[in-house]
Amino acid sequence: MASKFGLAGGIPERRVRPIWDAIDSRQFKNALKITTTLLSKHPNSPYALALKAFILERMGKLDEALSVCLNAKELLYKNESLSMDDRTLSTVQIVFQRLDHLELATSCYEHACGKFTNNLELMMGLFNCYVREYSCVKQQQTTIKMYKLVGEERFLLWAVCIIQLQVLLVSFDAPFSLSSQFVEHAVD
């Protein structure tokens, strides 16, 4: 499920590093050229497509970037066991976020978390998507799932903070009693 040592989205790291070096030095045309070569060798790689979408977005080709990123999303859904890693998902998420399609990024993480229910890394990515969407209820549900999965108190405290945030946002007093119950449970 997660990327193996030396692999980036199922592709050897040595093949991906030159792309990120070109992106970091703002040589987007060169990065696109290397990515196109990579796609010829790995045509069914959602990570390679996500990289291409990322580069196209940085070049200002927004419509083309969205189209390529949607193709990467489709491949993610098809090749679930091979390529559903956090690196691919986070690259897709960045592109969708920059293109103002947060709901598409969230749906990718929801799908991944549905397939791999015990993966904390993916749940953290899903939680971050919900934070970007200001979806407090779903943030709270996700933190409770993470708490049940690993039993770390920090997730319980995150849930308390989210409840408090809901109180501030909605000006509704009922969640205070629920948050105090969470704290009492964590202390006991």
mmCIF file with all atom_site columns, C-alpha atoms in Angstrom:
data_model
loop_
_atom_site.group_PDB
_atom_site.id
_atom_site.type_symbol
_atom_site.label_atom_id
_atom_site.label_alt_id
_atom_site.label_comp_id
_atom_site.label_asym_id
_atom_site.label_entity_id
_atom_site.label_seq_id
_atom_site.pdbx_PDB_ins_code
_atom_site.Cartn_x
_atom_site.Cartn_y
_atom_site.Cartn_z
_atom_site.occupancy
_atom_site.B_iso_or_equiv
_atom_site.pdbx_formal_charge
_atom_site.auth_seq_id
_atom_site.auth_comp_id
_atom_site.auth_asym_id
_atom_site.auth_atom_id
_atom_site.pdbx_PDB_model_num
ATOM 1   C CA . MET A 1 1   ? 0.000   0.000  0.000   1.00 0.00 ? 1   MET A CA 1
ATOM 2   C CA . ALA A 1 2   ? 2.486   2.604  1.095   1.00 0.00 ? 2   ALA A CA 1
ATOM 3   C CA . SER A 1 3   ? 5.379   3.443  -1.157  1.00 0.00 ? 3   SER A CA 1
ATOM 4   C CA . LYS A 1 4   ? 8.225   0.995  -0.847  1.00 0.00 ? 4   LYS A CA 1
ATOM 5   C CA . PHE A 1 5   ? 11.777  2.000  -0.036  1.00 0.00 ? 5   PHE A CA 1
ATOM 6   C CA . GLY A 1 6   ? 13.330  3.698  -3.056  1.00 0.00 ? 6   GLY A CA 1
ATOM 7   C CA . LEU A 1 7   ? 10.020  4.050  -4.864  1.00 0.00 ? 7   LEU A CA 1
ATOM 8   C CA . ALA A 1 8   ? 7.979   7.169  -5.475  1.00 0.00 ? 8   ALA A CA 1
ATOM 9   C CA . GLY A 1 9   ? 4.428   6.269  -6.407  1.00 0.00 ? 9   GLY A CA 1
ATOM 10  C CA . GLY A 1 10  ? 5.652   2.909  -7.707  1.00 0.00 ? 10  GLY A CA 1
ATOM 11  C CA . ILE A 1 11  ? 8.414   4.527  -9.781  1.00 0.00 ? 11  ILE A CA 1
ATOM 12  C CA . PRO A 1 12  ? 12.106  4.332  -8.806  1.00 0.00 ? 12  PRO A CA 1
ATOM 13  C CA . GLU A 1 13  ? 13.170  7.462  -6.913  1.00 0.00 ? 13  GLU A CA 1
ATOM 14  C CA . ARG A 1 14  ? 16.134  7.986  -9.263  1.00 0.00 ? 14  ARG A CA 1
ATOM 15  C CA . ARG A 1 15  ? 13.644  8.556  -12.115 1.00 0.00 ? 15  ARG A CA 1
ATOM 16  C CA . VAL A 1 16  ? 11.556  11.076 -10.170 1.00 0.00 ? 16  VAL A CA 1
ATOM 17  C CA . ARG A 1 17  ? 14.327  13.123 -8.501  1.00 0.00 ? 17  ARG A CA 1
ATOM 18  C CA . PRO A 1 18  ? 15.333  14.980 -11.743 1.00 0.00 ? 18  PRO A CA 1
ATOM 19  C CA . ILE A 1 19  ? 11.715  16.084 -12.197 1.00 0.00 ? 19  ILE A CA 1
ATOM 20  C CA . TRP A 1 20  ? 11.534  17.577 -8.704  1.00 0.00 ? 20  TRP A CA 1
ATOM 21  C CA . ASP A 1 21  ? 14.969  19.188 -9.173  1.00 0.00 ? 21  ASP A CA 1
ATOM 22  C CA . ALA A 1 22  ? 13.723  20.866 -12.360 1.00 0.00 ? 22  ALA A CA 1
ATOM 23  C CA . ILE A 1 23  ? 10.532  21.991 -10.608 1.00 0.00 ? 23  ILE A CA 1
ATOM 24  C CA . ASP A 1 24  ? 12.511  23.363 -7.666  1.00 0.00 ? 24  ASP A CA 1
ATOM 25  C CA . SER A 1 25  ? 14.697  25.365 -10.046 1.00 0.00 ? 25  SER A CA 1
ATOM 26  C CA . ARG A 1 26  ? 11.575  26.586 -11.907 1.00 0.00 ? 26  ARG A CA 1
ATOM 27  C CA . GLN A 1 27  ? 12.555  24.854 -15.156 1.00 0.00 ? 27  GLN A CA 1
ATOM 28  C CA . PHE A 1 28  ? 9.035   23.716 -15.907 1.00 0.00 ? 28  PHE A CA 1
ATOM 29  C CA . LYS A 1 29  ? 9.563   22.975 -19.609 1.00 0.00 ? 29  LYS A CA 1
ATOM 30  C CA . ASN A 1 30  ? 12.461  20.682 -18.743 1.00 0.00 ? 30  ASN A CA 1
ATOM 31  C CA . ALA A 1 31  ? 10.415  19.049 -15.977 1.00 0.00 ? 31  ALA A CA 1
ATOM 32  C CA . LEU A 1 32  ? 7.553   18.488 -18.433 1.00 0.00 ? 32  LEU A CA 1
ATOM 33  C CA . LYS A 1 33  ? 9.953   16.917 -20.936 1.00 0.00 ? 33  LYS A CA 1
ATOM 34  C CA . ILE A 1 34  ? 11.333  14.517 -18.310 1.00 0.00 ? 34  ILE A CA 1
ATOM 35  C CA . THR A 1 35  ? 7.808   13.690 -17.129 1.00 0.00 ? 35  THR A CA 1
ATOM 36  C CA . THR A 1 36  ? 6.685   12.932 -20.688 1.00 0.00 ? 36  THR A CA 1
ATOM 37  C CA . THR A 1 37  ? 9.602   10.521 -21.013 1.00 0.00 ? 37  THR A CA 1
ATOM 38  C CA . LEU A 1 38  ? 8.671   8.967  -17.677 1.00 0.00 ? 38  LEU A CA 1
ATOM 39  C CA . LEU A 1 39  ? 5.056   8.574  -18.818 1.00 0.00 ? 39  LEU A CA 1
ATOM 40  C CA . SER A 1 40  ? 6.208   6.746  -21.956 1.00 0.00 ? 40  SER A CA 1
ATOM 41  C CA . LYS A 1 41  ? 7.911   4.180  -19.691 1.00 0.00 ? 41  LYS A CA 1
ATOM 42  C CA . HIS A 1 42  ? 5.138   4.127  -17.048 1.00 0.00 ? 42  HIS A CA 1
ATOM 43  C CA . PRO A 1 43  ? 1.913   4.992  -18.928 1.00 0.00 ? 43  PRO A CA 1
ATOM 44  C CA . ASN A 1 44  ? -0.389  3.660  -16.185 1.00 0.00 ? 44  ASN A CA 1
ATOM 45  C CA . SER A 1 45  ? 1.269   5.511  -13.334 1.00 0.00 ? 45  SER A CA 1
ATOM 46  C CA . PRO A 1 46  ? -1.054  7.905  -11.514 1.00 0.00 ? 46  PRO A CA 1
ATOM 47  C CA . TYR A 1 47  ? 1.985   9.470  -9.834  1.00 0.00 ? 47  TYR A CA 1
ATOM 48  C CA . ALA A 1 48  ? 3.588   10.334 -13.182 1.00 0.00 ? 48  ALA A CA 1
ATOM 49  C CA . LEU A 1 49  ? 0.299   11.836 -14.358 1.00 0.00 ? 49  LEU A CA 1
ATOM 50  C CA . ALA A 1 50  ? -0.038  13.783 -11.107 1.00 0.00 ? 50  ALA A CA 1
ATOM 51  C CA . LEU A 1 51  ? 3.470   15.166 -11.607 1.00 0.00 ? 51  LEU A CA 1
ATOM 52  C CA . LYS A 1 52  ? 2.554   16.223 -15.136 1.00 0.00 ? 52  LYS A CA 1
ATOM 53  C CA . ALA A 1 53  ? -0.602  17.914 -13.853 1.00 0.00 ? 53  ALA A CA 1
ATOM 54  C CA . PHE A 1 54  ? 1.427   19.679 -11.169 1.00 0.00 ? 54  PHE A CA 1
ATOM 55  C CA . ILE A 1 55  ? 3.892   20.982 -13.762 1.00 0.00 ? 55  ILE A CA 1
ATOM 56  C CA . LEU A 1 56  ? 1.121   22.086 -16.132 1.00 0.00 ? 56  LEU A CA 1
ATOM 57  C CA . GLU A 1 57  ? -0.565  23.965 -13.300 1.00 0.00 ? 57  GLU A CA 1
ATOM 58  C CA . ARG A 1 58  ? 2.709   25.716 -12.482 1.00 0.00 ? 58  ARG A CA 1
ATOM 59  C CA . MET A 1 59  ? 3.057   26.649 -16.161 1.00 0.00 ? 59  MET A CA 1
ATOM 60  C CA . GLY A 1 60  ? -0.409  28.241 -16.100 1.00 0.00 ? 60  GLY A CA 1
ATOM 61  C CA . LYS A 1 61  ? -2.104  25.611 -18.280 1.00 0.00 ? 61  LYS A CA 1
ATOM 62  C CA . LEU A 1 62  ? -4.978  25.145 -15.852 1.00 0.00 ? 62  LEU A CA 1
ATOM 63  C CA . ASP A 1 63  ? -7.509  23.346 -18.056 1.00 0.00 ? 63  ASP A CA 1
ATOM 64  C CA . GLU A 1 64  ? -4.935  20.845 -19.258 1.00 0.00 ? 64  GLU A CA 1
ATOM 65  C CA . ALA A 1 65  ? -3.701  20.351 -15.681 1.00 0.00 ? 65  ALA A CA 1
ATOM 66  C CA . LEU A 1 66  ? -7.235  19.595 -14.492 1.00 0.00 ? 66  LEU A CA 1
ATOM 67  C CA . SER A 1 67  ? -7.779  17.097 -17.300 1.00 0.00 ? 67  SER A CA 1
ATOM 68  C CA . VAL A 1 68  ? -4.501  15.272 -16.585 1.00 0.00 ? 68  VAL A CA 1
ATOM 69  C CA . CYS A 1 69  ? -5.187  15.264 -12.855 1.00 0.00 ? 69  CYS A CA 1
ATOM 70  C CA . LEU A 1 70  ? -8.647  13.783 -13.414 1.00 0.00 ? 70  LEU A CA 1
ATOM 71  C CA . ASN A 1 71  ? -6.981  11.033 -15.471 1.00 0.00 ? 71  ASN A CA 1
ATOM 72  C CA . ALA A 1 72  ? -4.597  10.404 -12.574 1.00 0.00 ? 72  ALA A CA 1
ATOM 73  C CA . LYS A 1 73  ? -7.584  10.178 -10.232 1.00 0.00 ? 73  LYS A CA 1
ATOM 74  C CA . GLU A 1 74  ? -9.261  7.623  -12.509 1.00 0.00 ? 74  GLU A CA 1
ATOM 75  C CA . LEU A 1 75  ? -6.085  5.534  -12.571 1.00 0.00 ? 75  LEU A CA 1
ATOM 76  C CA . LEU A 1 76  ? -5.872  5.728  -8.790  1.00 0.00 ? 76  LEU A CA 1
ATOM 77  C CA . TYR A 1 77  ? -9.344  4.256  -8.550  1.00 0.00 ? 77  TYR A CA 1
ATOM 78  C CA . LYS A 1 78  ? -8.531  1.479  -11.041 1.00 0.00 ? 78  LYS A CA 1
ATOM 79  C CA . ASN A 1 79  ? -5.076  0.397  -9.813  1.00 0.00 ? 79  ASN A CA 1
ATOM 80  C CA . GLU A 1 80  ? -5.857  0.622  -6.111  1.00 0.00 ? 80  GLU A CA 1
ATOM 81  C CA . SER A 1 81  ? -3.428  -1.930 -4.722  1.00 0.00 ? 81  SER A CA 1
ATOM 82  C CA . LEU A 1 82  ? -0.448  -0.836 -6.792  1.00 0.00 ? 82  LEU A CA 1
ATOM 83  C CA . SER A 1 83  ? -0.456  2.924  -6.627  1.00 0.00 ? 83  SER A CA 1
ATOM 84  C CA . MET A 1 84  ? -2.588  4.183  -3.742  1.00 0.00 ? 84  MET A CA 1
ATOM 85  C CA . ASP A 1 85  ? 0.229   5.761  -1.762  1.00 0.00 ? 85  ASP A CA 1
ATOM 86  C CA . ASP A 1 86  ? 0.372   9.018  0.132   1.00 0.00 ? 86  ASP A CA 1
ATOM 87  C CA . ARG A 1 87  ? 2.900   10.602 -2.228  1.00 0.00 ? 87  ARG A CA 1
ATOM 88  C CA . THR A 1 88  ? 0.596   10.169 -5.205  1.00 0.00 ? 88  THR A CA 1
ATOM 89  C CA . LEU A 1 89  ? -2.454  11.296 -3.250  1.00 0.00 ? 89  LEU A CA 1
ATOM 90  C CA . SER A 1 90  ? -0.714  14.369 -1.872  1.00 0.00 ? 90  SER A CA 1
ATOM 91  C CA . THR A 1 91  ? 0.484   15.391 -5.353  1.00 0.00 ? 91  THR A CA 1
ATOM 92  C CA . VAL A 1 92  ? -3.047  15.015 -6.729  1.00 0.00 ? 92  VAL A CA 1
ATOM 93  C CA . GLN A 1 93  ? -4.381  16.920 -3.716  1.00 0.00 ? 93  GLN A CA 1
ATOM 94  C CA . ILE A 1 94  ? -1.981  19.830 -4.298  1.00 0.00 ? 94  ILE A CA 1
ATOM 95  C CA . VAL A 1 95  ? -3.064  20.148 -7.924  1.00 0.00 ? 95  VAL A CA 1
ATOM 96  C CA . PHE A 1 96  ? -6.777  19.989 -7.109  1.00 0.00 ? 96  PHE A CA 1
ATOM 97  C CA . GLN A 1 97  ? -6.288  22.505 -4.301  1.00 0.00 ? 97  GLN A CA 1
ATOM 98  C CA . ARG A 1 98  ? -4.480  24.969 -6.577  1.00 0.00 ? 98  ARG A CA 1
ATOM 99  C CA . LEU A 1 99  ? -7.209  24.518 -9.184  1.00 0.00 ? 99  LEU A CA 1
ATOM 100 C CA . ASP A 1 100 ? -9.869  25.226 -6.528  1.00 0.00 ? 100 ASP A CA 1
ATOM 101 C CA . HIS A 1 101 ? -11.354 21.724 -6.593  1.00 0.00 ? 101 HIS A CA 1
ATOM 102 C CA . LEU A 1 102 ? -10.945 20.709 -2.969  1.00 0.00 ? 102 LEU A CA 1
ATOM 103 C CA . GLU A 1 103 ? -13.869 18.289 -3.170  1.00 0.00 ? 103 GLU A CA 1
ATOM 104 C CA . LEU A 1 104 ? -12.008 16.180 -5.756  1.00 0.00 ? 104 LEU A CA 1
ATOM 105 C CA . ALA A 1 105 ? -8.950  15.904 -3.531  1.00 0.00 ? 105 ALA A CA 1
ATOM 106 C CA . THR A 1 106 ? -11.128 14.965 -0.582  1.00 0.00 ? 106 THR A CA 1
ATOM 107 C CA . SER A 1 107 ? -12.891 12.279 -2.609  1.00 0.00 ? 107 SER A CA 1
ATOM 108 C CA . CYS A 1 108 ? -9.517  10.715 -3.471  1.00 0.00 ? 108 CYS A CA 1
ATOM 109 C CA . TYR A 1 109 ? -8.555  10.506 0.200   1.00 0.00 ? 109 TYR A CA 1
ATOM 110 C CA . GLU A 1 110 ? -12.026 9.251  1.161   1.00 0.00 ? 110 GLU A CA 1
ATOM 111 C CA . HIS A 1 111 ? -11.715 6.487  -1.416  1.00 0.00 ? 111 HIS A CA 1
ATOM 112 C CA . ALA A 1 112 ? -8.220  5.566  -0.200  1.00 0.00 ? 112 ALA A CA 1
ATOM 113 C CA . CYS A 1 113 ? -9.324  5.512  3.443   1.00 0.00 ? 113 CYS A CA 1
ATOM 114 C CA . GLY A 1 114 ? -12.280 3.347  2.472   1.00 0.00 ? 114 GLY A CA 1
ATOM 115 C CA . LYS A 1 115 ? -9.962  0.811  0.834   1.00 0.00 ? 115 LYS A CA 1
ATOM 116 C CA . PHE A 1 116 ? -7.231  0.936  3.493   1.00 0.00 ? 116 PHE A CA 1
ATOM 117 C CA . THR A 1 117 ? -9.122  1.561  6.710   1.00 0.00 ? 117 THR A CA 1
ATOM 118 C CA . ASN A 1 118 ? -6.191  1.047  9.085   1.00 0.00 ? 118 ASN A CA 1
ATOM 119 C CA . ASN A 1 119 ? -3.726  3.452  7.471   1.00 0.00 ? 119 ASN A CA 1
ATOM 120 C CA . LEU A 1 120 ? -3.029  6.386  9.769   1.00 0.00 ? 120 LEU A CA 1
ATOM 121 C CA . GLU A 1 121 ? -1.047  8.264  7.107   1.00 0.00 ? 121 GLU A CA 1
ATOM 122 C CA . LEU A 1 122 ? -4.042  8.302  4.759   1.00 0.00 ? 122 LEU A CA 1
ATOM 123 C CA . MET A 1 123 ? -6.401  9.268  7.584   1.00 0.00 ? 123 MET A CA 1
ATOM 124 C CA . MET A 1 124 ? -4.164  12.242 8.381   1.00 0.00 ? 124 MET A CA 1
ATOM 125 C CA . GLY A 1 125 ? -4.347  13.284 4.727   1.00 0.00 ? 125 GLY A CA 1
ATOM 126 C CA . LEU A 1 126 ? -8.136  12.974 4.822   1.00 0.00 ? 126 LEU A CA 1
ATOM 127 C CA . PHE A 1 127 ? -8.267  15.007 8.021   1.00 0.00 ? 127 PHE A CA 1
ATOM 128 C CA . ASN A 1 128 ? -6.204  17.746 6.342   1.00 0.00 ? 128 ASN A CA 1
ATOM 129 C CA . CYS A 1 129 ? -8.619  17.765 3.394   1.00 0.00 ? 129 CYS A CA 1
ATOM 130 C CA . TYR A 1 130 ? -11.521 18.253 5.788   1.00 0.00 ? 130 TYR A CA 1
ATOM 131 C CA . VAL A 1 131 ? -9.619  21.091 7.481   1.00 0.00 ? 131 VAL A CA 1
ATOM 132 C CA . ARG A 1 132 ? -9.216  22.834 4.122   1.00 0.00 ? 132 ARG A CA 1
ATOM 133 C CA . GLU A 1 133 ? -12.957 22.451 3.504   1.00 0.00 ? 133 GLU A CA 1
ATOM 134 C CA . TYR A 1 134 ? -13.862 23.709 7.011   1.00 0.00 ? 134 TYR A CA 1
ATOM 135 C CA . SER A 1 135 ? -15.848 20.518 7.606   1.00 0.00 ? 135 SER A CA 1
ATOM 136 C CA . CYS A 1 136 ? -15.740 20.358 11.399  1.00 0.00 ? 136 CYS A CA 1
ATOM 137 C CA . VAL A 1 137 ? -18.052 17.370 11.814  1.00 0.00 ? 137 VAL A CA 1
ATOM 138 C CA . LYS A 1 138 ? -16.026 15.228 9.416   1.00 0.00 ? 138 LYS A CA 1
ATOM 139 C CA . GLN A 1 139 ? -12.782 16.395 11.058  1.00 0.00 ? 139 GLN A CA 1
ATOM 140 C CA . GLN A 1 140 ? -14.162 15.271 14.398  1.00 0.00 ? 140 GLN A CA 1
ATOM 141 C CA . GLN A 1 141 ? -15.268 11.888 13.031  1.00 0.00 ? 141 GLN A CA 1
ATOM 142 C CA . THR A 1 142 ? -11.857 11.318 11.464  1.00 0.00 ? 142 THR A CA 1
ATOM 143 C CA . THR A 1 143 ? -9.973  12.204 14.644  1.00 0.00 ? 143 THR A CA 1
ATOM 144 C CA . ILE A 1 144 ? -12.120 9.760  16.612  1.00 0.00 ? 144 ILE A CA 1
ATOM 145 C CA . LYS A 1 145 ? -11.318 7.030  14.060  1.00 0.00 ? 145 LYS A CA 1
ATOM 146 C CA . MET A 1 146 ? -7.607  7.841  14.364  1.00 0.00 ? 146 MET A CA 1
ATOM 147 C CA . TYR A 1 147 ? -7.877  7.691  18.157  1.00 0.00 ? 147 TYR A CA 1
ATOM 148 C CA . LYS A 1 148 ? -9.581  4.300  17.982  1.00 0.00 ? 148 LYS A CA 1
ATOM 149 C CA . LEU A 1 149 ? -6.939  3.059  15.537  1.00 0.00 ? 149 LEU A CA 1
ATOM 150 C CA . VAL A 1 150 ? -3.788  3.991  17.478  1.00 0.00 ? 150 VAL A CA 1
ATOM 151 C CA . GLY A 1 151 ? -5.070  5.050  20.902  1.00 0.00 ? 151 GLY A CA 1
ATOM 152 C CA . GLU A 1 152 ? -3.019  8.257  21.030  1.00 0.00 ? 152 GLU A CA 1
ATOM 153 C CA . GLU A 1 153 ? -4.464  10.976 23.246  1.00 0.00 ? 153 GLU A CA 1
ATOM 154 C CA . ARG A 1 154 ? -3.526  13.741 20.816  1.00 0.00 ? 154 ARG A CA 1
ATOM 155 C CA . PHE A 1 155 ? -6.341  12.665 18.501  1.00 0.00 ? 155 PHE A CA 1
ATOM 156 C CA . LEU A 1 156 ? -8.832  12.846 21.330  1.00 0.00 ? 156 LEU A CA 1
ATOM 157 C CA . LEU A 1 157 ? -7.603  16.350 22.126  1.00 0.00 ? 157 LEU A CA 1
ATOM 158 C CA . TRP A 1 158 ? -7.921  17.280 18.455  1.00 0.00 ? 158 TRP A CA 1
ATOM 159 C CA . ALA A 1 159 ? -11.569 16.225 18.644  1.00 0.00 ? 159 ALA A CA 1
ATOM 160 C CA . VAL A 1 160 ? -12.037 18.452 21.695  1.00 0.00 ? 160 VAL A CA 1
ATOM 161 C CA . CYS A 1 161 ? -10.476 21.391 19.857  1.00 0.00 ? 161 CYS A CA 1
ATOM 162 C CA . ILE A 1 162 ? -12.736 20.807 16.880  1.00 0.00 ? 162 ILE A CA 1
ATOM 163 C CA . ILE A 1 163 ? -15.796 20.792 19.134  1.00 0.00 ? 163 ILE A CA 1
ATOM 164 C CA . GLN A 1 164 ? -14.627 24.060 20.667  1.00 0.00 ? 164 GLN A CA 1
ATOM 165 C CA . LEU A 1 165 ? -14.118 25.472 17.183  1.00 0.00 ? 165 LEU A CA 1
ATOM 166 C CA . GLN A 1 166 ? -17.651 24.468 16.263  1.00 0.00 ? 166 GLN A CA 1
ATOM 167 C CA . VAL A 1 167 ? -18.881 26.349 19.320  1.00 0.00 ? 167 VAL A CA 1
ATOM 168 C CA . LEU A 1 168 ? -17.030 29.461 18.230  1.00 0.00 ? 168 LEU A CA 1
ATOM 169 C CA . LEU A 1 169 ? -18.178 29.164 14.634  1.00 0.00 ? 169 LEU A CA 1
ATOM 170 C CA . VAL A 1 170 ? -21.818 28.352 15.328  1.00 0.00 ? 170 VAL A CA 1
ATOM 171 C CA . SER A 1 171 ? -22.213 30.044 18.731  1.00 0.00 ? 171 SER A CA 1
ATOM 172 C CA . PHE A 1 172 ? -23.923 26.955 20.051  1.00 0.00 ? 172 PHE A CA 1
ATOM 173 C CA . ASP A 1 173 ? -23.392 25.931 23.711  1.00 0.00 ? 173 ASP A CA 1
ATOM 174 C CA . ALA A 1 174 ? -24.396 22.231 23.646  1.00 0.00 ? 174 ALA A CA 1
ATOM 175 C CA . PRO A 1 175 ? -21.026 20.818 22.444  1.00 0.00 ? 175 PRO A CA 1
ATOM 176 C CA . PHE A 1 176 ? -19.290 22.168 25.600  1.00 0.00 ? 176 PHE A CA 1
ATOM 177 C CA . SER A 1 177 ? -20.658 19.291 27.662  1.00 0.00 ? 177 SER A CA 1
ATOM 178 C CA . LEU A 1 178 ? -19.516 16.789 25.028  1.00 0.00 ? 178 LEU A CA 1
ATOM 179 C CA . SER A 1 179 ? -16.002 18.247 24.935  1.00 0.00 ? 179 SER A CA 1
ATOM 180 C CA . SER A 1 180 ? -15.731 18.118 28.733  1.00 0.00 ? 180 SER A CA 1
ATOM 181 C CA . GLN A 1 181 ? -16.768 14.447 28.580  1.00 0.00 ? 181 GLN A CA 1
ATOM 182 C CA . PHE A 1 182 ? -13.939 13.789 26.103  1.00 0.00 ? 182 PHE A CA 1
ATOM 183 C CA . VAL A 1 183 ? -11.393 15.447 28.378  1.00 0.00 ? 183 VAL A CA 1
ATOM 184 C CA . GLU A 1 184 ? -12.648 13.515 31.419  1.00 0.00 ? 184 GLU A CA 1
ATOM 185 C CA . HIS A 1 185 ? -12.437 10.267 29.426  1.00 0.00 ? 185 HIS A CA 1
ATOM 186 C CA . ALA A 1 186 ? -8.868  11.082 28.326  1.00 0.00 ? 186 ALA A CA 1
ATOM 187 C CA . VAL A 1 187 ? -7.792  11.854 31.911  1.00 0.00 ? 187 VAL A CA 1
ATOM 188 C CA . ASP A 1 188 ? -9.326  8.650  33.283  1.00 0.00 ? 188 ASP A CA 1
#
